[in-house]
mmCIF file of C-alpha atoms in Angstrom:
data_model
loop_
_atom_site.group_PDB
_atom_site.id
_atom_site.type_symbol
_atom_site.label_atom_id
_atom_site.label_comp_id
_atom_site.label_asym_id
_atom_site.label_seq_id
_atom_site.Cartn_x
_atom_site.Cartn_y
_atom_site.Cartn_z
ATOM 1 C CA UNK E 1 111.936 100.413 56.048
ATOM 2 C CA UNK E 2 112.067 96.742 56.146
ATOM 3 C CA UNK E 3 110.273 94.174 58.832
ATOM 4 C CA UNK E 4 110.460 90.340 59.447
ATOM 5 C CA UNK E 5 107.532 88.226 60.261
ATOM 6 C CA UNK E 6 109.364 86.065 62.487
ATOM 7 C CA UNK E 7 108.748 88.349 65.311
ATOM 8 C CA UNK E 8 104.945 88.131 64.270
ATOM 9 C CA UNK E 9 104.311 84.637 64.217
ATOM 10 C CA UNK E 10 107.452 83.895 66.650
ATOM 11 C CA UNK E 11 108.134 80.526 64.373
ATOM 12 C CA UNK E 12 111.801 79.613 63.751
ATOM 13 C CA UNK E 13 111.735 78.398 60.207
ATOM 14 C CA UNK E 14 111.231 74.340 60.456
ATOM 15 C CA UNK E 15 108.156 75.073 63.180
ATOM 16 C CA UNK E 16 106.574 77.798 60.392
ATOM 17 C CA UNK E 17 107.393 75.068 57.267
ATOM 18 C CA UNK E 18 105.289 72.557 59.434
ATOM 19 C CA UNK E 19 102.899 74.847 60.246
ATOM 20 C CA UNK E 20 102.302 75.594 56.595
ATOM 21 C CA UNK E 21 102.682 72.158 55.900
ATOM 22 C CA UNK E 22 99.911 71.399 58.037
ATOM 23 C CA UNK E 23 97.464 73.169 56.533
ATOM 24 C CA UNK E 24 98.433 72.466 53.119
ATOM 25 C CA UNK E 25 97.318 68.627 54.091
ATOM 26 C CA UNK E 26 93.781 69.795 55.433
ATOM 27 C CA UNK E 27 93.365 71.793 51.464
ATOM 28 C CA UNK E 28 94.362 68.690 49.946
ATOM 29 C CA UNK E 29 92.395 66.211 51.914
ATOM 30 C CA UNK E 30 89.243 64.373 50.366
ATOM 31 C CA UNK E 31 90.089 66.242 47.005
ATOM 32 C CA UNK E 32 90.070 64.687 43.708
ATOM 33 C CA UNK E 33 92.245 64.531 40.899
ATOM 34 C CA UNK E 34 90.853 65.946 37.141
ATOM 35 C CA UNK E 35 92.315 63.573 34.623
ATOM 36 C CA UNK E 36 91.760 63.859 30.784
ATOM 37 C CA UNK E 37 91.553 61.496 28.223
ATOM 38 C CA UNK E 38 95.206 61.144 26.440
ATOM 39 C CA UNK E 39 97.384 58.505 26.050
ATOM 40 C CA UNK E 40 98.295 57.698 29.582
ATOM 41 C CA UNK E 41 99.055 54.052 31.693
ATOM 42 C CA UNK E 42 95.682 53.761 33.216
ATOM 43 C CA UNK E 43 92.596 52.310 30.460
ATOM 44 C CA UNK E 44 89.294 54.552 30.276
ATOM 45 C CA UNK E 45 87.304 53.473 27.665
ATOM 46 C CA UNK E 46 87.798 52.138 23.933
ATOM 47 C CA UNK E 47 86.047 53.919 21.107
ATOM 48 C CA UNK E 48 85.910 53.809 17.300
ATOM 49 C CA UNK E 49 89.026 53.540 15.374
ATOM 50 C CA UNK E 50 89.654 56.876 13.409
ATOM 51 C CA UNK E 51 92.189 57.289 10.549
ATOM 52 C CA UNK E 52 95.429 57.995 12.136
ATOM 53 C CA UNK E 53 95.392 55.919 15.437
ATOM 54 C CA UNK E 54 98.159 54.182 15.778
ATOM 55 C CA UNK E 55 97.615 50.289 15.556
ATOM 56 C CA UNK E 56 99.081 49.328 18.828
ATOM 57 C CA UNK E 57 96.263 51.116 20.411
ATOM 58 C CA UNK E 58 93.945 49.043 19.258
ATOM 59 C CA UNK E 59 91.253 47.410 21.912
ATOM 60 C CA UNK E 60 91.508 43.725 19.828
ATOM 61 C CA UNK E 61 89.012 42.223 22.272
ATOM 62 C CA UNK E 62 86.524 44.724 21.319
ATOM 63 C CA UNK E 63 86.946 44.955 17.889
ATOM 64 C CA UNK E 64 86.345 40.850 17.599
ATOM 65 C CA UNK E 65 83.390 41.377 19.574
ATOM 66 C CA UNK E 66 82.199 43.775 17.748
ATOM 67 C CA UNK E 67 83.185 43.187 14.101
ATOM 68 C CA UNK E 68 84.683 47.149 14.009
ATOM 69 C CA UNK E 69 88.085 48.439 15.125
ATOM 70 C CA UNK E 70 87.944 50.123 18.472
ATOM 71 C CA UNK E 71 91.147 51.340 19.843
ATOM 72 C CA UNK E 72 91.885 51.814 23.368
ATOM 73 C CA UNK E 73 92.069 55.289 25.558
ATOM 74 C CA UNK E 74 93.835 56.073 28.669
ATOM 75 C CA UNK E 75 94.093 58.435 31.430
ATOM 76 C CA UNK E 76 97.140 60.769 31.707
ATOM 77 C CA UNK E 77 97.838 63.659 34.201
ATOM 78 C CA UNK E 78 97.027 67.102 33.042
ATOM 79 C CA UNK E 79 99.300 69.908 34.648
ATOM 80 C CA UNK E 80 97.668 73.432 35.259
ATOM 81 C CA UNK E 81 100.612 75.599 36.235
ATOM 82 C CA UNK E 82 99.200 77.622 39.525
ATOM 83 C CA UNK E 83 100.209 81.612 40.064
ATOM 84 C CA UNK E 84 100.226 82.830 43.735
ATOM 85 C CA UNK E 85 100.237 86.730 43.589
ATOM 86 C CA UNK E 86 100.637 87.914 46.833
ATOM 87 C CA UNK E 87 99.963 91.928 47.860
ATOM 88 C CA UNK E 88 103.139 93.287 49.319
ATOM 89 C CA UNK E 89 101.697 96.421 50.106
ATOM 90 C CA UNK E 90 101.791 98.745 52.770
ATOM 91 C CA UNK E 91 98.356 98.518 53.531
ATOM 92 C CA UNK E 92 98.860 94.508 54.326
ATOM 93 C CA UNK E 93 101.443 95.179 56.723
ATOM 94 C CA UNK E 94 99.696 97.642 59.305
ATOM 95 C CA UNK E 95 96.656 96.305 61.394
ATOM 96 C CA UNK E 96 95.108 95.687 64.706
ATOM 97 C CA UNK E 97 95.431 92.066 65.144
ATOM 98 C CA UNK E 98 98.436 89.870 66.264
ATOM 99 C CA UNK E 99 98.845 89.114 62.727
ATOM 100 C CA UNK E 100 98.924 91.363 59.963
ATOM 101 C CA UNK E 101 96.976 90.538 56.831
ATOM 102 C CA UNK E 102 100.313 89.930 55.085
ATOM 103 C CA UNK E 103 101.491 87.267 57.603
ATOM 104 C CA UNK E 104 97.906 85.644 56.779
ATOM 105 C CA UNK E 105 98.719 85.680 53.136
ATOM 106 C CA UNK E 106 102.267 84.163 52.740
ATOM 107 C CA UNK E 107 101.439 81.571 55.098
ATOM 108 C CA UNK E 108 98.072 80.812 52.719
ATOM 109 C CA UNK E 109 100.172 80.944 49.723
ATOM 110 C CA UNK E 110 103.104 78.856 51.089
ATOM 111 C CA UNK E 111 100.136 75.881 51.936
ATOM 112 C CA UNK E 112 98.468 76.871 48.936
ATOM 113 C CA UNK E 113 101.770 75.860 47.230
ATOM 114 C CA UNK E 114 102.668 72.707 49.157
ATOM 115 C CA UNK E 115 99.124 71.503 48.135
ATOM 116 C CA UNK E 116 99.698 72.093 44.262
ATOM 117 C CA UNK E 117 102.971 70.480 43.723
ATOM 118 C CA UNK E 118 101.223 67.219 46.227
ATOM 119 C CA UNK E 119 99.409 67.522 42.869
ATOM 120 C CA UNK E 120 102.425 67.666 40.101
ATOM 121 C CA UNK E 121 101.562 71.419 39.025
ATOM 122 C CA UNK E 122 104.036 73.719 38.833
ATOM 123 C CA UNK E 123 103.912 76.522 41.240
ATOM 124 C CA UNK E 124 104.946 80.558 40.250
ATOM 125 C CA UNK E 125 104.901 83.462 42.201
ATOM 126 C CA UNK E 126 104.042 87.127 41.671
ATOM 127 C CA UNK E 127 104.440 90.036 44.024
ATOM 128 C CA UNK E 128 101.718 92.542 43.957
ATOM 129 C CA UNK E 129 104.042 95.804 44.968
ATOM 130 C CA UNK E 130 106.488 97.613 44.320
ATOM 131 C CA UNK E 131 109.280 94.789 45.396
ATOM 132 C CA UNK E 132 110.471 92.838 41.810
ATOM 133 C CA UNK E 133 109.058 89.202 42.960
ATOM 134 C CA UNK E 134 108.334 87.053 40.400
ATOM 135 C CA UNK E 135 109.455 83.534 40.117
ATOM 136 C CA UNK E 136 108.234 80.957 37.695
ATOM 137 C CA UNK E 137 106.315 78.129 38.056
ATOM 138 C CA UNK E 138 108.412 74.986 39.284
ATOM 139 C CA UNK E 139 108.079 72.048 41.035
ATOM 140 C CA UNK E 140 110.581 72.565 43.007
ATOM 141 C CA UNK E 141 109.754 71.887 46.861
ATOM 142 C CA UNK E 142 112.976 73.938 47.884
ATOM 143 C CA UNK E 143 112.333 76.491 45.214
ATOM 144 C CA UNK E 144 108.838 77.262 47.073
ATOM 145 C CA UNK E 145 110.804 76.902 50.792
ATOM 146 C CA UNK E 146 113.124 79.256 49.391
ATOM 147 C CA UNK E 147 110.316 82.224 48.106
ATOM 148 C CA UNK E 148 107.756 81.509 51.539
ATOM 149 C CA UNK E 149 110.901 81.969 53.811
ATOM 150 C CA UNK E 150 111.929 85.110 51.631
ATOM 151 C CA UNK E 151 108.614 86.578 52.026
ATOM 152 C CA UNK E 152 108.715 86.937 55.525
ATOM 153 C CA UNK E 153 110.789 90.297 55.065
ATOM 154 C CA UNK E 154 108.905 92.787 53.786
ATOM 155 C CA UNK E 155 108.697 96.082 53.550
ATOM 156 C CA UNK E 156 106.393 99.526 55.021
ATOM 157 C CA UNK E 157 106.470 101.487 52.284
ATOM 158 C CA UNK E 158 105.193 99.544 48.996
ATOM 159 C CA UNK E 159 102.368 100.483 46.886
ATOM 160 C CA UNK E 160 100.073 98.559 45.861
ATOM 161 C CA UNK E 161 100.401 97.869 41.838
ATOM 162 C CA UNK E 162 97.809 94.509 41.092
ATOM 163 C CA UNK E 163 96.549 96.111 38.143
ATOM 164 C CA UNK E 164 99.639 96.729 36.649
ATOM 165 C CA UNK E 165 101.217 93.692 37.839
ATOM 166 C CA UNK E 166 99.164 91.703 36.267
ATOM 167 C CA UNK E 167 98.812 93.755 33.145
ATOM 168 C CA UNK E 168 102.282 92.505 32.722
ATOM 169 C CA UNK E 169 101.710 89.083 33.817
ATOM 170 C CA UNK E 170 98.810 88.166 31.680
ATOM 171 C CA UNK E 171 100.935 88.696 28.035
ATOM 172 C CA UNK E 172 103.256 85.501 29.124
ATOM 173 C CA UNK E 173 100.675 82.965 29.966
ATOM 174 C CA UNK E 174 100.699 81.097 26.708
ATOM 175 C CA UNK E 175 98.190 78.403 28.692
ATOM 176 C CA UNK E 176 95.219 78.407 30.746
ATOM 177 C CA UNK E 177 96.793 79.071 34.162
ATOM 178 C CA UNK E 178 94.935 78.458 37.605
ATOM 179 C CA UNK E 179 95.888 81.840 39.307
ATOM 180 C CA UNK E 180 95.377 82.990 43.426
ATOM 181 C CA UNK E 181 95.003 86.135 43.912
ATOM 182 C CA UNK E 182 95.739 86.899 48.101
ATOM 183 C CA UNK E 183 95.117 90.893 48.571
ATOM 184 C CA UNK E 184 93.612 93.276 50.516
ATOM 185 C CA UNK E 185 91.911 94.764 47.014
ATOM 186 C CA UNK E 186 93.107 98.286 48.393
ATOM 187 C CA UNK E 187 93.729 99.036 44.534
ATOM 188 C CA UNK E 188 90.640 100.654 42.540
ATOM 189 C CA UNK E 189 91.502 99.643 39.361
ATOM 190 C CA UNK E 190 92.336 96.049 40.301
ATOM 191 C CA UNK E 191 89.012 94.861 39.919
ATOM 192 C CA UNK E 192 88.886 95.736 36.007
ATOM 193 C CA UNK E 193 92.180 93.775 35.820
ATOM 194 C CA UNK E 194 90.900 90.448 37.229
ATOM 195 C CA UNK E 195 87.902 90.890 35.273
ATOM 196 C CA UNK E 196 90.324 90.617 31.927
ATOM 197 C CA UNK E 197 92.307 87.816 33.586
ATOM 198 C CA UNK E 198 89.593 85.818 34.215
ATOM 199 C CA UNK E 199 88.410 85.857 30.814
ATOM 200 C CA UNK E 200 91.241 83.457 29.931
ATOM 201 C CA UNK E 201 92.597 81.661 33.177
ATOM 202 C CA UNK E 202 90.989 80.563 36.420
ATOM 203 C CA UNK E 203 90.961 83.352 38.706
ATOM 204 C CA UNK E 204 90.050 82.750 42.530
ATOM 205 C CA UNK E 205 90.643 85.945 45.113
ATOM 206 C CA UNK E 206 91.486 85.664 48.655
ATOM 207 C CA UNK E 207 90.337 89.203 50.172
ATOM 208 C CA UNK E 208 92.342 89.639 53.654
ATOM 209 C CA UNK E 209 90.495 91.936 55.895
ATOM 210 C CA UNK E 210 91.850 93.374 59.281
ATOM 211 C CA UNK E 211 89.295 93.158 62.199
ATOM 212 C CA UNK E 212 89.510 96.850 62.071
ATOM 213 C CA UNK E 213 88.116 97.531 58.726
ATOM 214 C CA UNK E 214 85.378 95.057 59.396
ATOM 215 C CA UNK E 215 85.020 97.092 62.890
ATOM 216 C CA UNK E 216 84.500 100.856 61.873
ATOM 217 C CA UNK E 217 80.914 100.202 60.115
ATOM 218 C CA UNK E 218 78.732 102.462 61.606
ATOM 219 C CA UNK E 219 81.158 104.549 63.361
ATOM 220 C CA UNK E 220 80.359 108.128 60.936
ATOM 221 C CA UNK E 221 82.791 109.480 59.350
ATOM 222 C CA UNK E 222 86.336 109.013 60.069
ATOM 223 C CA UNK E 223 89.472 110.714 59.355
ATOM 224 C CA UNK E 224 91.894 108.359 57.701
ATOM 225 C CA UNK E 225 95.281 107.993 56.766
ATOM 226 C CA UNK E 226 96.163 105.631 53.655
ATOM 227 C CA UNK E 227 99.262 103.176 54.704
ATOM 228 C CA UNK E 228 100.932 103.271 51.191
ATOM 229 C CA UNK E 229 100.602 107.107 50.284
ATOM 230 C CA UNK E 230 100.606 108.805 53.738
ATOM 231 C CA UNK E 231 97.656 110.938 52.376
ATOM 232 C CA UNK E 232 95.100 111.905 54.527
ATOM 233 C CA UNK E 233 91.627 111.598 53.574
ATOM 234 C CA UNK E 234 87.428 111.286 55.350
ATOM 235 C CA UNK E 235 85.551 108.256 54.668
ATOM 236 C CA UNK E 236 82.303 107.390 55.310
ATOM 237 C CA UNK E 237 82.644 103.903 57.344
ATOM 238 C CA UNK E 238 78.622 103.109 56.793
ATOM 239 C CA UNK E 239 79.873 102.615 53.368
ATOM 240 C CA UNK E 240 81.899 99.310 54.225
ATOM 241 C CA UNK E 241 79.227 96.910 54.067
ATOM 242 C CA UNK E 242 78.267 98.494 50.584
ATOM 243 C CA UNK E 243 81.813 98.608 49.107
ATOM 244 C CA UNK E 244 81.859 94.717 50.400
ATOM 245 C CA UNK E 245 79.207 93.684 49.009
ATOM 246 C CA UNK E 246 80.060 95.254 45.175
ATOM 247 C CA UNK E 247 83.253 94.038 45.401
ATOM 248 C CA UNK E 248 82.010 90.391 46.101
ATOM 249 C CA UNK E 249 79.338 91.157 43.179
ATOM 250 C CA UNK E 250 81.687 92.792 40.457
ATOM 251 C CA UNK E 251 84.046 89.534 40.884
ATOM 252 C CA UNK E 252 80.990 87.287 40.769
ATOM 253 C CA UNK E 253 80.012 88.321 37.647
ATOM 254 C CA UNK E 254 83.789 88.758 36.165
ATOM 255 C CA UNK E 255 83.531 84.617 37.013
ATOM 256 C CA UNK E 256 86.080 85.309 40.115
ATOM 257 C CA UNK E 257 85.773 83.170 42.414
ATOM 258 C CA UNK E 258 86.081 84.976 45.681
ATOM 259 C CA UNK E 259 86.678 84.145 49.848
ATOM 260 C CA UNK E 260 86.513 87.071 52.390
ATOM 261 C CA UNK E 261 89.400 85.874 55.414
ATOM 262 C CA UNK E 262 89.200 87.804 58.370
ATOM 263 C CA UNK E 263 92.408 87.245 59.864
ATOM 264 C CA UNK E 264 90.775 87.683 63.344
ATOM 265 C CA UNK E 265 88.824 84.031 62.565
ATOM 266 C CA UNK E 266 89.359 80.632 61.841
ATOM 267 C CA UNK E 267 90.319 80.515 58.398
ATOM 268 C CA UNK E 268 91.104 77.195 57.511
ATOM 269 C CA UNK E 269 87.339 75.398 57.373
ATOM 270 C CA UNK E 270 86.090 78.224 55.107
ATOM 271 C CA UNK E 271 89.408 77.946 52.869
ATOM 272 C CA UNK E 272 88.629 74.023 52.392
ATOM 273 C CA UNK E 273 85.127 74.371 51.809
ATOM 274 C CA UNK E 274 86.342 77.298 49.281
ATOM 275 C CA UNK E 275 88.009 75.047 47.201
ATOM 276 C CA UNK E 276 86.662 71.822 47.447
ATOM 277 C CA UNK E 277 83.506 73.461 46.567
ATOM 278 C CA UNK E 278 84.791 74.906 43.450
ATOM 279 C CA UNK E 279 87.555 72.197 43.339
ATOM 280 C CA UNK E 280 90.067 74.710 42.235
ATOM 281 C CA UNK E 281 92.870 72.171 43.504
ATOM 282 C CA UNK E 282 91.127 69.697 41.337
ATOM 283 C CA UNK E 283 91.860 72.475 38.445
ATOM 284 C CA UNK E 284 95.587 72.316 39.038
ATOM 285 C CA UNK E 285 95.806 68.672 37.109
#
């Protein structure tokens, strides 16, 4: 069973590209770009000649100054290519809000997106179900149009598959990648999996919540139904707040960084302060 999440958002697509677009210029505003020292078109500092600089680097003011050879070093862009794996699960389509949490997470990852290649880093994508979505990183502006705007059909019925998905993403990353992670964390072994990941890339997890998982603490137990499997099951819902708050710790201490969206709220302050706080944009060069 398939759905579209035009009727969700009621955007044609230009309106929903300038939506996107409008919040991937609040992410990037007031951040920085991370340069390292290479050789580049913009001088940094000069430092001791070494054997094996090449001559025409060398800082001749400095060296008669000085009486030693110094040679000249510049600044030169680094790129970080930047993963968005995005949960196509069942359990982000169903919810009791206007929005689902998927609709929240494609438009994230399209501004997300927008706001990395404003940056010159090359932008891949990853889906987190059952679908066969991958595409690699490019800076392509019409290659990301063309992935955000084929998101919006999606599908009732996935599974959710992040720790296998990114068991077989992690093996092709030959360089430190800056990876977002936008899920609902509805798989129990995908916590283990991000703690590997992070051991070798930049990890950062945007946890979607529905207002009526936040809503149910307190309530007893309940008799639930899970959205990818169909299967029945009773829950405890004063258990929430604990599950949230080891989930926030387990990622904390796997060096995750993590942001809890409630799609019910504001998101877009908390998202800025996110990464400008961490400057995980400032990662991407």
């Amino acid at each position: 069973m398939q759905g579209v999440l035009d009727t969700a958002d009621h955007l044609n697509p230009r309106q929903y590209y300038l939506a996107v677009k409008k919040l991937a210029d609040t992410l990037s505003y007031g951040t920085d770009r991370s340069p390292f020292l290479g050789s580049g078109i913009e001088y940094v500092q000069s430092r001791p000649y070494m054997p094996g600089d090449p001559i025409r680097s060398i800082d001749w003011k400095v060296t008669a100054r000085t009486g030693r050879y110094y040679v000249k070093e510049f600044e030169a862009p680094k790129r970080l290519s930047c993963y968005l794996l995005i949960d196509t699960s069942a359990s982000m389509m169903v919810g009791s809000w206007k929005r689902t949490k998927y609709a929240v997470a494609v438009h994230l990852a399209g501004a997300l997106a927008l706001a990395c290649l404003e940056r010159v880093s090359p932008v891949g994508v990853l889906g987190l179900g059952s679908r066969d979505v991958l595409i690699k990183p490019s800076l392509s502006r019409q290659t990301v149009l063309q992935w955000m705007h084929m998101l919006r059909t999606f599908h009732y019925d996935e599974p959710t598959l992040l720790n296998r998905r990114i068991g077989d993403l992690a093996p092709t990353l030959t360089s430190r990648a800056l990876i977002f992670v936008l899920s609902d964390l509805h798989d129990p072994e995908g916590l283990a999996a991000l703690r590997l990941l992070a051991q070798q890339h930049d990890v950062a997890v945007i946890q979607l919540r529905d207002p009526a998982e936040r809503g149910i603490a307190g309530a007893g137990f309940l008799r639930s139904r899970e959205a990818e499997t169909g299967k029945d099951f009773v829950t405890q819902s004063s258990k929430n707040w604990s599950q949230e708050q080891t989930v926030g710790q387990t990622l904390r201490r796997s060096g995750v960084d993590r942001l809890l969206v409630d799609i019910d709220k504001p998101f877009e302050a908390p998202l800025r302060h996110f990464l400008q706080s961490r400057n995980l944009l400032g990662r991407a060069r």
